[in-house]
Amino acid sequence: DTNKTGTHTSLLHSATSASDPALILELKTRRPPSLVGRAGCETWSVDFSPDGAWFAWSMGHGIVWVVAWPLDSEYTDRGDKSFSCGHPVWGLAFGPRPPKSAAVARPAKRPSNNSLLLATGLENGVIKIWNVLTGITVFDLHGHEGVVRDLVFPQNGTLTLVSSSRDKTLRIWDLAQKGVCSLCSVTKFETKSFRQSLKSFSGFQVRNTLYLLSSCDFSPDGALLATAAFSGSSWWIDLWDPYTAEKLATLVDYFEDYGQNQISSLQFSPNGLHLAIVTDDRALRIWEPGKTGMVMQTKADRDSNGLCCNYHPQGGVVATGTRDGHVRFWRAPRRVPSLCHLCRSILRDSVSTHQMEPLPLPKRILEYLTYRNIPERLKTSHYK
């Protein structure tokens, strides 16, 4: 098959590959020989639409491909689209994202032609907003002076877009007003991923500036922040309370356990029980923080570094992007949330740590609700 830009693609079913039993499908690009091995072919970002009906993939050389999901081994064109952005695409995001309560209250429906947008963050600092189903550029957003590394629509249904850039700023755009922008400083170091709902935005900043963050992600309830950090010769993953900036636990020391593999990306599962981690050996590891440790690990493949990962909104599938411009889809472990976890998620979605602490609750319950029981659970887990 050939998309509108002339870039050839093929689909590889796991039955034809012995690389890993968890591999479901793989999207590959077939570039002209003149482009093979040249810089610019990296898949820096992938995303699923809020209803899970579309998948977007920055396939390198300024091209984003949007395909209908789920895919199949035959791969038939079902309205797939490609967008030529003119510059390398480093970040992308579908939006707007409906409130969680609305998503639960009614079954997901494919959006109308004017309701599904795709934001693409470019190397030159421009953000392009596309209408997905018509393929038309809605408008461009100007203001960043460096690479736009990450984009996110808040989970509240509004036409608001948050962008982070290598110019060390975080910008909040009102797309309903054609991009009216507010601005704040993020940190003194580059943050490759900044996924945060506006309700929990409190200017959180890791205070030890000796840390170099490669990725971070908020739990679905906004009450837990995971960061992948590097200092000296060591990589590790920390868990934080975003309201108090208190470090709750160090999940794993990657330098000790897995060598000097850079942590490229991490993301919480939609139910908040698992944390997917991609390293530059192209392996995908999935952890259950504070309980059973690692629940899945794919085989390392050093032919092409892993760069990003993203869960399907209904869970069960994780997409990973690579330096050679390919995308792999993995069967992710599922786990039914406990009633305690569901109650905590619903409560913490609207109640901050500062509001929780004065409540007359038993100590063990308060520690559970504020995720401060994680260190104790780590002591009884087998992470090594």
Short mmCIF file of N, CA and C in Angstrom, two decimals, residues 93 116-120 126-132 136-141 151 153 159 161 173 175 179:
data_model
loop_
_atom_site.label_atom_id
_atom_site.label_comp_id
_atom_site.label_asym_id
_atom_site.label_seq_id
_atom_site.Cartn_x
_atom_site.Cartn_y
_atom_site.Cartn_z
N ALA A 93 -0.75 14.76 19.45
CA ALA A 93 -1.81 14.41 20.39
C ALA A 93 -3.17 14.61 19.75
N LEU A 116 -12.81 15.87 15.88
CA LEU A 116 -11.54 15.22 16.21
C LEU A 116 -10.39 16.01 15.60
N LEU A 117 -9.49 16.47 16.48
CA LEU A 117 -8.33 17.24 16.06
C LEU A 117 -7.06 16.46 16.33
N LEU A 118 -6.01 16.80 15.59
CA LEU A 118 -4.68 16.25 15.84
C LEU A 118 -3.70 17.42 15.88
N ALA A 119 -3.00 17.54 17.00
CA ALA A 119 -1.97 18.57 17.15
C ALA A 119 -0.61 17.93 16.89
N THR A 120 0.21 18.59 16.07
CA THR A 120 1.55 18.09 15.77
C THR A 120 2.57 19.16 16.14
N VAL A 126 6.77 25.31 15.67
CA VAL A 126 5.38 25.53 15.26
C VAL A 126 4.53 24.32 15.67
N ILE A 127 3.28 24.59 16.04
CA ILE A 127 2.31 23.54 16.30
C ILE A 127 1.22 23.64 15.24
N LYS A 128 1.00 22.56 14.51
CA LYS A 128 -0.05 22.53 13.50
C LYS A 128 -1.26 21.78 14.05
N ILE A 129 -2.45 22.36 13.86
CA ILE A 129 -3.69 21.73 14.29
C ILE A 129 -4.43 21.24 13.05
N TRP A 130 -4.74 19.96 13.01
CA TRP A 130 -5.39 19.34 11.85
C TRP A 130 -6.79 18.85 12.22
N ASN A 131 -7.72 18.93 11.26
CA ASN A 131 -8.98 18.22 11.36
C ASN A 131 -8.73 16.82 10.80
N VAL A 132 -8.84 15.81 11.65
CA VAL A 132 -8.41 14.47 11.27
C VAL A 132 -9.21 13.91 10.10
N ILE A 136 -7.65 18.60 6.74
CA ILE A 136 -7.36 20.02 6.51
C ILE A 136 -6.67 20.63 7.72
N THR A 137 -5.69 21.51 7.47
CA THR A 137 -5.05 22.26 8.55
C THR A 137 -6.02 23.31 9.07
N VAL A 138 -6.29 23.30 10.37
CA VAL A 138 -7.20 24.27 10.96
C VAL A 138 -6.47 25.60 11.15
N PHE A 139 -5.33 25.58 11.81
CA PHE A 139 -4.46 26.75 11.93
C PHE A 139 -3.13 26.32 12.54
N ASP A 140 -2.17 27.23 12.52
CA ASP A 140 -0.86 27.02 13.11
C ASP A 140 -0.74 27.86 14.39
N LEU A 141 0.01 27.33 15.35
CA LEU A 141 0.28 28.05 16.59
C LEU A 141 1.76 28.42 16.63
N LEU A 151 2.84 17.24 23.61
CA LEU A 151 1.55 17.90 23.55
C LEU A 151 0.53 17.05 24.28
N PHE A 153 -3.90 17.16 25.43
CA PHE A 153 -5.20 17.77 25.69
C PHE A 153 -5.67 17.29 27.06
N LEU A 159 -11.32 22.61 24.50
CA LEU A 159 -10.39 22.80 23.39
C LEU A 159 -9.14 23.53 23.91
N LEU A 161 -5.00 23.06 24.80
CA LEU A 161 -3.82 22.26 24.45
C LEU A 161 -2.65 22.74 25.29
N TRP A 173 -2.73 26.65 25.37
CA TRP A 173 -3.39 27.28 24.22
C TRP A 173 -4.89 27.07 24.28
N LEU A 175 -7.72 26.71 21.97
CA LEU A 175 -8.00 26.51 20.54
C LEU A 175 -9.36 27.07 20.15
N GLY A 179 -6.06 29.80 19.40
CA GLY A 179 -4.69 29.71 19.88
C GLY A 179 -4.26 30.80 20.82
#
